[in-house]
Amino acid sequence: AQSVTQPDIHITVSEGASLELRCNYSYGATPYLFWYVQSPGQGLQLLLKYFSGDTLVQGIKGFEAEFKRSQSSFNLRKPSVHWSDAAEYFCAVVPILTGGGNKLTFGTGTQLKVEL
Amino acid sequence: NAGVTQTPKFQVLKTGQSMTLQCAQDMNHNSMYWYRQDPGMGLRLIYYSASEGTTDKGEVPNGYNVSRLNKREFSLRLESAAPSQTSVYFCASSVQGDSGANVLTFGAGSRLTVL
């Protein structure tokens, strides 16, 4: 079945430490890939996206993500986490289908806690 | 520039009551969406409207109806609310991107509690 998996429900890191949030997808072909962030009580904000080309994509707030076709993964990284990065992070995909159909499907999210 | 505006932000209903969640966007986007967010389940698509005049079911449409009133507005109606519809509802909009890839802009959410 087609799916998006974020295996880590909660992650805690110390401020200044590096961060990697995992995302795996299961689709027949490489979908379009996104990372969104949700701060408490807020809507979702796009961090970055991958459509094609360079497999390392840069986003806002110092985040980057690397697409690895062989692993069906699109992991989100940040070299040094700030306390303001505490939020919930969602990986999302749009399957590339012929004949239309481009609905965004979200993973279940990873809650990031930052210890000072 | 307000982006996507949802009303109300909070609502408490009794089982069987009806209500409508309103959504408006001022970005001249073609497509609009309603999602619900539940703990441990991420966001699930309820209904979407690819363009003015069209609506389609998403993953969890049962118990909901929608109306794309015009290009700006997309409302979600609960005809007979049930406790299982307690959730946070998000409206979103997008310009139909290249090759169909949609970058969504989200509203701040509407928290609905059904007693």
PDB file of N, CA, C and O in Angstrom, chain B residues 42-101:
ATOM      1  N   GLY B  42      -1.604  12.440  11.998  1.00  0.00           N
ATOM      2  CA  GLY B  42      -1.233  13.456  11.019  1.00  0.00           C
ATOM      3  C   GLY B  42      -2.451  14.183  10.491  1.00  0.00           C
ATOM      4  O   GLY B  42      -3.478  14.291  11.167  1.00  0.00           O
ATOM      5  N   LEU B  43      -2.356  14.680   9.292  1.00  0.00           N
ATOM      6  CA  LEU B  43      -3.472  15.374   8.654  1.00  0.00           C
ATOM      7  C   LEU B  43      -4.085  14.458   7.605  1.00  0.00           C
ATOM      8  O   LEU B  43      -3.374  13.841   6.817  1.00  0.00           O
ATOM      9  N   ARG B  44      -5.386  14.409   7.614  1.00  0.00           N
ATOM     10  CA  ARG B  44      -6.107  13.597   6.635  1.00  0.00           C
ATOM     11  C   ARG B  44      -7.058  14.480   5.836  1.00  0.00           C
ATOM     12  O   ARG B  44      -7.771  15.304   6.398  1.00  0.00           O
ATOM     13  N   LEU B  45      -7.068  14.259   4.537  1.00  0.00           N
ATOM     14  CA  LEU B  45      -7.857  15.089   3.637  1.00  0.00           C
ATOM     15  C   LEU B  45      -9.332  14.711   3.707  1.00  0.00           C
ATOM     16  O   LEU B  45      -9.688  13.541   3.534  1.00  0.00           O
ATOM     17  N   ILE B  46     -10.172  15.700   3.931  1.00  0.00           N
ATOM     18  CA  ILE B  46     -11.612  15.461   3.996  1.00  0.00           C
ATOM     19  C   ILE B  46     -12.234  15.667   2.604  1.00  0.00           C
ATOM     20  O   ILE B  46     -12.859  14.768   2.045  1.00  0.00           O
ATOM     21  N   TYR B  47     -12.081  16.855   2.090  1.00  0.00           N
ATOM     22  CA  TYR B  47     -12.564  17.225   0.765  1.00  0.00           C
ATOM     23  C   TYR B  47     -11.584  18.212   0.151  1.00  0.00           C
ATOM     24  O   TYR B  47     -10.857  18.903   0.868  1.00  0.00           O
ATOM     25  N   TYR B  48     -11.606  18.295  -1.148  1.00  0.00           N
ATOM     26  CA  TYR B  48     -10.836  19.322  -1.814  1.00  0.00           C
ATOM     27  C   TYR B  48     -11.591  19.825  -3.032  1.00  0.00           C
ATOM     28  O   TYR B  48     -12.517  19.174  -3.527  1.00  0.00           O
ATOM     29  N   SER B  49     -11.146  21.001  -3.467  1.00  0.00           N
ATOM     30  CA  SER B  49     -11.737  21.634  -4.639  1.00  0.00           C
ATOM     31  C   SER B  49     -10.594  22.053  -5.542  1.00  0.00           C
ATOM     32  O   SER B  49      -9.848  22.974  -5.227  1.00  0.00           O
ATOM     33  N   ALA B  50     -10.437  21.343  -6.633  1.00  0.00           N
ATOM     34  CA  ALA B  50      -9.315  21.625  -7.531  1.00  0.00           C
ATOM     35  C   ALA B  50      -9.463  22.988  -8.199  1.00  0.00           C
ATOM     36  O   ALA B  50      -8.473  23.653  -8.499  1.00  0.00           O
ATOM     37  N   SER B  51     -10.688  23.392  -8.431  1.00  0.00           N
ATOM     38  CA  SER B  51     -10.938  24.694  -9.043  1.00  0.00           C
ATOM     39  C   SER B  51     -12.362  25.116  -8.703  1.00  0.00           C
ATOM     40  O   SER B  51     -13.169  24.292  -8.239  1.00  0.00           O
ATOM     41  N   GLU B  52     -12.662  26.370  -8.934  1.00  0.00           N
ATOM     42  CA  GLU B  52     -13.998  26.870  -8.646  1.00  0.00           C
ATOM     43  C   GLU B  52     -15.034  26.042  -9.387  1.00  0.00           C
ATOM     44  O   GLU B  52     -14.885  25.766 -10.570  1.00  0.00           O
ATOM     45  N   GLY B  53     -16.057  25.612  -8.661  1.00  0.00           N
ATOM     46  CA  GLY B  53     -17.119  24.834  -9.276  1.00  0.00           C
ATOM     47  C   GLY B  53     -16.952  23.342  -9.180  1.00  0.00           C
ATOM     48  O   GLY B  53     -17.838  22.585  -9.581  1.00  0.00           O
ATOM     49  N   THR B  54     -15.834  22.880  -8.638  1.00  0.00           N
ATOM     50  CA  THR B  54     -15.613  21.435  -8.499  1.00  0.00           C
ATOM     51  C   THR B  54     -15.240  21.096  -7.068  1.00  0.00           C
ATOM     52  O   THR B  54     -14.534  21.845  -6.400  1.00  0.00           O
ATOM     53  N   THR B  55     -15.726  19.957  -6.604  1.00  0.00           N
ATOM     54  CA  THR B  55     -15.324  19.425  -5.302  1.00  0.00           C
ATOM     55  C   THR B  55     -15.190  17.917  -5.410  1.00  0.00           C
ATOM     56  O   THR B  55     -15.897  17.282  -6.216  1.00  0.00           O
ATOM     57  N   ASP B  56     -14.280  17.360  -4.615  1.00  0.00           N
ATOM     58  CA  ASP B  56     -14.068  15.914  -4.624  1.00  0.00           C
ATOM     59  C   ASP B  56     -13.777  15.415  -3.222  1.00  0.00           C
ATOM     60  O   ASP B  56     -13.238  16.150  -2.390  1.00  0.00           O
ATOM     61  N   LYS B  57     -14.124  14.159  -3.000  1.00  0.00           N
ATOM     62  CA  LYS B  57     -13.889  13.546  -1.699  1.00  0.00           C
ATOM     63  C   LYS B  57     -12.415  13.239  -1.515  1.00  0.00           C
ATOM     64  O   LYS B  57     -11.709  12.877  -2.449  1.00  0.00           O
ATOM     65  N   GLY B  58     -12.009  13.362  -0.258  1.00  0.00           N
ATOM     66  CA  GLY B  58     -10.668  12.956   0.103  1.00  0.00           C
ATOM     67  C   GLY B  58     -10.687  11.622   0.814  1.00  0.00           C
ATOM     68  O   GLY B  58     -11.511  10.757   0.509  1.00  0.00           O
ATOM     69  N   GLU B  59      -9.826  11.487   1.799  1.00  0.00           N
ATOM     70  CA  GLU B  59      -9.658  10.208   2.499  1.00  0.00           C
ATOM     71  C   GLU B  59     -10.778   9.936   3.495  1.00  0.00           C
ATOM     72  O   GLU B  59     -11.192   8.784   3.682  1.00  0.00           O
ATOM     73  N   VAL B  60     -11.296  11.004   4.158  1.00  0.00           N
ATOM     74  CA  VAL B  60     -12.277  10.816   5.235  1.00  0.00           C
ATOM     75  C   VAL B  60     -13.484  11.740   5.066  1.00  0.00           C
ATOM     76  O   VAL B  60     -13.732  12.608   5.900  1.00  0.00           O
ATOM     77  N   PRO B  61     -14.293  11.578   4.025  1.00  0.00           N
ATOM     78  CA  PRO B  61     -15.379  12.520   3.751  1.00  0.00           C
ATOM     79  C   PRO B  61     -16.681  12.271   4.507  1.00  0.00           C
ATOM     80  O   PRO B  61     -17.557  13.164   4.551  1.00  0.00           O
ATOM     81  N   ASN B  62     -16.833  11.083   5.099  1.00  0.00           N
ATOM     82  CA  ASN B  62     -18.122  10.745   5.695  1.00  0.00           C
ATOM     83  C   ASN B  62     -18.492  11.684   6.838  1.00  0.00           C
ATOM     84  O   ASN B  62     -17.701  11.935   7.737  1.00  0.00           O
ATOM     85  N   GLY B  63     -19.728  12.193   6.786  1.00  0.00           N
ATOM     86  CA  GLY B  63     -20.216  13.097   7.825  1.00  0.00           C
ATOM     87  C   GLY B  63     -19.997  14.565   7.518  1.00  0.00           C
ATOM     88  O   GLY B  63     -20.375  15.424   8.329  1.00  0.00           O
ATOM     89  N   TYR B  64     -19.427  14.853   6.355  1.00  0.00           N
ATOM     90  CA  TYR B  64     -19.106  16.228   5.974  1.00  0.00           C
ATOM     91  C   TYR B  64     -19.671  16.551   4.597  1.00  0.00           C
ATOM     92  O   TYR B  64     -19.812  15.679   3.754  1.00  0.00           O
ATOM     93  N   ASN B  65     -19.939  17.831   4.405  1.00  0.00           N
ATOM     94  CA  ASN B  65     -20.248  18.353   3.084  1.00  0.00           C
ATOM     95  C   ASN B  65     -19.461  19.639   2.877  1.00  0.00           C
ATOM     96  O   ASN B  65     -19.090  20.299   3.851  1.00  0.00           O
ATOM     97  N   VAL B  66     -19.222  19.984   1.634  1.00  0.00           N
ATOM     98  CA  VAL B  66     -18.470  21.196   1.339  1.00  0.00           C
ATOM     99  C   VAL B  66     -19.181  21.992   0.262  1.00  0.00           C
ATOM    100  O   VAL B  66     -19.986  21.469  -0.506  1.00  0.00           O
ATOM    101  N   SER B  67     -18.830  23.269   0.242  1.00  0.00           N
ATOM    102  CA  SER B  67     -19.322  24.164  -0.809  1.00  0.00           C
ATOM    103  C   SER B  67     -18.192  25.080  -1.232  1.00  0.00           C
ATOM    104  O   SER B  67     -17.586  25.742  -0.374  1.00  0.00           O
ATOM    105  N   ARG B  68     -17.898  25.084  -2.521  1.00  0.00           N
ATOM    106  CA  ARG B  68     -16.946  26.082  -3.044  1.00  0.00           C
ATOM    107  C   ARG B  68     -17.805  27.245  -3.524  1.00  0.00           C
ATOM    108  O   ARG B  68     -18.329  27.251  -4.637  1.00  0.00           O
ATOM    109  N   LEU B  69     -17.938  28.219  -2.668  1.00  0.00           N
ATOM    110  CA  LEU B  69     -18.881  29.310  -2.902  1.00  0.00           C
ATOM    111  C   LEU B  69     -18.437  30.200  -4.053  1.00  0.00           C
ATOM    112  O   LEU B  69     -19.257  30.715  -4.820  1.00  0.00           O
ATOM    113  N   ASN B  70     -17.176  30.404  -4.169  1.00  0.00           N
ATOM    114  CA  ASN B  70     -16.560  31.183  -5.247  1.00  0.00           C
ATOM    115  C   ASN B  70     -15.081  30.853  -5.203  1.00  0.00           C
ATOM    116  O   ASN B  70     -14.659  29.955  -4.458  1.00  0.00           O
ATOM    117  N   LYS B  71     -14.256  31.575  -5.942  1.00  0.00           N
ATOM    118  CA  LYS B  71     -12.847  31.230  -5.972  1.00  0.00           C
ATOM    119  C   LYS B  71     -12.192  31.422  -4.609  1.00  0.00           C
ATOM    120  O   LYS B  71     -11.261  30.717  -4.251  1.00  0.00           O
ATOM    121  N   ARG B  72     -12.682  32.347  -3.811  1.00  0.00           N
ATOM    122  CA  ARG B  72     -12.057  32.693  -2.547  1.00  0.00           C
ATOM    123  C   ARG B  72     -12.484  31.792  -1.388  1.00  0.00           C
ATOM    124  O   ARG B  72     -11.717  31.592  -0.458  1.00  0.00           O
ATOM    125  N   GLU B  73     -13.702  31.280  -1.434  1.00  0.00           N
ATOM    126  CA  GLU B  73     -14.290  30.687  -0.240  1.00  0.00           C
ATOM    127  C   GLU B  73     -14.637  29.208  -0.400  1.00  0.00           C
ATOM    128  O   GLU B  73     -15.194  28.794  -1.430  1.00  0.00           O
ATOM    129  N   PHE B  74     -14.355  28.455   0.664  1.00  0.00           N
ATOM    130  CA  PHE B  74     -14.592  27.004   0.656  1.00  0.00           C
ATOM    131  C   PHE B  74     -15.050  26.627   2.057  1.00  0.00           C
ATOM    132  O   PHE B  74     -14.274  26.689   3.003  1.00  0.00           O
ATOM    133  N   SER B  75     -16.306  26.241   2.197  1.00  0.00           N
ATOM    134  CA  SER B  75     -16.854  25.967   3.524  1.00  0.00           C
ATOM    135  C   SER B  75     -17.019  24.470   3.748  1.00  0.00           C
ATOM    136  O   SER B  75     -17.217  23.693   2.804  1.00  0.00           O
ATOM    137  N   LEU B  76     -16.934  24.096   5.019  1.00  0.00           N
ATOM    138  CA  LEU B  76     -17.094  22.699   5.437  1.00  0.00           C
ATOM    139  C   LEU B  76     -18.260  22.620   6.406  1.00  0.00           C
ATOM    140  O   LEU B  76     -18.283  23.329   7.413  1.00  0.00           O
ATOM    141  N   ARG B  77     -19.210  21.744   6.120  1.00  0.00           N
ATOM    142  CA  ARG B  77     -20.405  21.654   6.954  1.00  0.00           C
ATOM    143  C   ARG B  77     -20.517  20.286   7.599  1.00  0.00           C
ATOM    144  O   ARG B  77     -20.332  19.249   6.937  1.00  0.00           O
ATOM    145  N   LEU B  78     -20.829  20.316   8.891  1.00  0.00           N
ATOM    146  CA  LEU B  78     -21.166  19.115   9.625  1.00  0.00           C
ATOM    147  C   LEU B  78     -22.671  19.149   9.848  1.00  0.00           C
ATOM    148  O   LEU B  78     -23.177  20.033  10.553  1.00  0.00           O
ATOM    149  N   GLU B  79     -23.393  18.247   9.249  1.00  0.00           N
ATOM    150  CA  GLU B  79     -24.856  18.266   9.321  1.00  0.00           C
ATOM    151  C   GLU B  79     -25.373  17.757  10.660  1.00  0.00           C
ATOM    152  O   GLU B  79     -26.336  18.280  11.206  1.00  0.00           O
ATOM    153  N   SER B  80     -24.733  16.737  11.196  1.00  0.00           N
ATOM    154  CA  SER B  80     -25.145  16.155  12.472  1.00  0.00           C
ATOM    155  C   SER B  80     -23.878  15.708  13.189  1.00  0.00           C
ATOM    156  O   SER B  80     -23.397  14.598  12.963  1.00  0.00           O
ATOM    157  N   ALA B  81     -23.346  16.602  14.012  1.00  0.00           N
ATOM    158  CA  ALA B  81     -22.025  16.363  14.593  1.00  0.00           C
ATOM    159  C   ALA B  81     -21.998  15.143  15.505  1.00  0.00           C
ATOM    160  O   ALA B  81     -22.958  14.863  16.235  1.00  0.00           O
ATOM    161  N   ALA B  82     -20.879  14.451  15.458  1.00  0.00           N
ATOM    162  CA  ALA B  82     -20.658  13.273  16.297  1.00  0.00           C
ATOM    163  C   ALA B  82     -19.353  13.458  17.073  1.00  0.00           C
ATOM    164  O   ALA B  82     -18.456  14.175  16.606  1.00  0.00           O
ATOM    165  N   PRO B  83     -19.232  12.825  18.237  1.00  0.00           N
ATOM    166  CA  PRO B  83     -17.986  12.958  19.014  1.00  0.00           C
ATOM    167  C   PRO B  83     -16.738  12.590  18.213  1.00  0.00           C
ATOM    168  O   PRO B  83     -15.662  13.152  18.447  1.00  0.00           O
ATOM    169  N   SER B  84     -16.872  11.680  17.252  1.00  0.00           N
ATOM    170  CA  SER B  84     -15.720  11.281  16.434  1.00  0.00           C
ATOM    171  C   SER B  84     -15.230  12.413  15.534  1.00  0.00           C
ATOM    172  O   SER B  84     -14.143  12.316  14.948  1.00  0.00           O
ATOM    173  N   GLN B  85     -16.006  13.458  15.420  1.00  0.00           N
ATOM    174  CA  GLN B  85     -15.602  14.611  14.618  1.00  0.00           C
ATOM    175  C   GLN B  85     -14.895  15.679  15.451  1.00  0.00           C
ATOM    176  O   GLN B  85     -14.530  16.727  14.912  1.00  0.00           O
ATOM    177  N   THR B  86     -14.675  15.402  16.718  1.00  0.00           N
ATOM    178  CA  THR B  86     -13.816  16.261  17.540  1.00  0.00           C
ATOM    179  C   THR B  86     -12.420  16.230  16.951  1.00  0.00           C
ATOM    180  O   THR B  86     -11.802  15.159  16.826  1.00  0.00           O
ATOM    181  N   SER B  87     -11.900  17.389  16.578  1.00  0.00           N
ATOM    182  CA  SER B  87     -10.643  17.434  15.853  1.00  0.00           C
ATOM    183  C   SER B  87     -10.231  18.890  15.661  1.00  0.00           C
ATOM    184  O   SER B  87     -10.949  19.819  16.028  1.00  0.00           O
ATOM    185  N   VAL B  88      -9.062  19.052  15.089  1.00  0.00           N
ATOM    186  CA  VAL B  88      -8.648  20.371  14.621  1.00  0.00           C
ATOM    187  C   VAL B  88      -8.735  20.350  13.101  1.00  0.00           C
ATOM    188  O   VAL B  88      -8.178  19.455  12.456  1.00  0.00           O
ATOM    189  N   TYR B  89      -9.432  21.313  12.567  1.00  0.00           N
ATOM    190  CA  TYR B  89      -9.674  21.367  11.129  1.00  0.00           C
ATOM    191  C   TYR B  89      -8.828  22.464  10.500  1.00  0.00           C
ATOM    192  O   TYR B  89      -8.780  23.592  11.001  1.00  0.00           O
ATOM    193  N   PHE B  90      -8.188  22.111   9.401  1.00  0.00           N
ATOM    194  CA  PHE B  90      -7.356  23.061   8.688  1.00  0.00           C
ATOM    195  C   PHE B  90      -7.859  23.221   7.267  1.00  0.00           C
ATOM    196  O   PHE B  90      -8.116  22.238   6.562  1.00  0.00           O
ATOM    197  N   CYS B  91      -7.958  24.457   6.871  1.00  0.00           N
ATOM    198  CA  CYS B  91      -8.210  24.793   5.482  1.00  0.00           C
ATOM    199  C   CYS B  91      -6.888  25.159   4.842  1.00  0.00           C
ATOM    200  O   CYS B  91      -5.991  25.705   5.497  1.00  0.00           O
ATOM    201  N   ALA B  92      -6.742  24.852   3.573  1.00  0.00           N
ATOM    202  CA  ALA B  92      -5.527  25.186   2.846  1.00  0.00           C
ATOM    203  C   ALA B  92      -5.878  25.551   1.416  1.00  0.00           C
ATOM    204  O   ALA B  92      -6.950  25.205   0.916  1.00  0.00           O
ATOM    205  N   SER B  93      -4.956  26.240   0.779  1.00  0.00           N
ATOM    206  CA  SER B  93      -5.160  26.578  -0.624  1.00  0.00           C
ATOM    207  C   SER B  93      -3.841  26.457  -1.361  1.00  0.00           C
ATOM    208  O   SER B  93      -2.764  26.444  -0.745  1.00  0.00           O
ATOM    209  N   SER B  94      -3.921  26.351  -2.678  1.00  0.00           N
ATOM    210  CA  SER B  94      -2.704  26.252  -3.479  1.00  0.00           C
ATOM    211  C   SER B  94      -2.964  26.721  -4.894  1.00  0.00           C
ATOM    212  O   SER B  94      -4.076  26.633  -5.407  1.00  0.00           O
ATOM    213  N   VAL B  95      -1.917  27.219  -5.499  1.00  0.00           N
ATOM    214  CA  VAL B  95      -1.899  27.423  -6.935  1.00  0.00           C
ATOM    215  C   VAL B  95      -1.541  26.085  -7.548  1.00  0.00           C
ATOM    216  O   VAL B  95      -0.677  25.385  -7.040  1.00  0.00           O
ATOM    217  N   GLN B  96      -2.246  25.712  -8.590  1.00  0.00           N
ATOM    218  CA  GLN B  96      -1.879  24.462  -9.244  1.00  0.00           C
ATOM    219  C   GLN B  96      -0.469  24.617  -9.789  1.00  0.00           C
ATOM    220  O   GLN B  96      -0.230  25.333 -10.728  1.00  0.00           O
ATOM    221  N   GLY B  97       0.482  23.964  -9.140  1.00  0.00           N
ATOM    222  CA  GLY B  97       1.876  24.146  -9.493  1.00  0.00           C
ATOM    223  C   GLY B  97       2.257  23.399 -10.754  1.00  0.00           C
ATOM    224  O   GLY B  97       1.464  22.688 -11.342  1.00  0.00           O
ATOM    225  N   ASP B  98       3.498  23.524 -11.144  1.00  0.00           N
ATOM    226  CA  ASP B  98       3.995  22.814 -12.315  1.00  0.00           C
ATOM    227  C   ASP B  98       3.853  21.311 -12.117  1.00  0.00           C
ATOM    228  O   ASP B  98       4.116  20.777 -11.062  1.00  0.00           O
ATOM    229  N   SER B  99       3.447  20.627 -13.118  1.00  0.00           N
ATOM    230  CA  SER B  99       3.305  19.178 -13.086  1.00  0.00           C
ATOM    231  C   SER B  99       2.378  18.697 -11.989  1.00  0.00           C
ATOM    232  O   SER B  99       2.472  17.570 -11.543  1.00  0.00           O
ATOM    233  N   GLY B 100       1.489  19.576 -11.556  1.00  0.00           N
ATOM    234  CA  GLY B 100       0.503  19.173 -10.567  1.00  0.00           C
ATOM    235  C   GLY B 100       0.995  19.173  -9.144  1.00  0.00           C
ATOM    236  O   GLY B 100       0.258  18.817  -8.239  1.00  0.00           O
ATOM    237  N   ALA B 101       2.233  19.550  -8.904  1.00  0.00           N
ATOM    238  CA  ALA B 101       2.730  19.551  -7.530  1.00  0.00           C
ATOM    239  C   ALA B 101       2.194  20.772  -6.806  1.00  0.00           C
ATOM    240  O   ALA B 101       2.335  21.886  -7.266  1.00  0.00           O
TER     241      ALA B 101
END
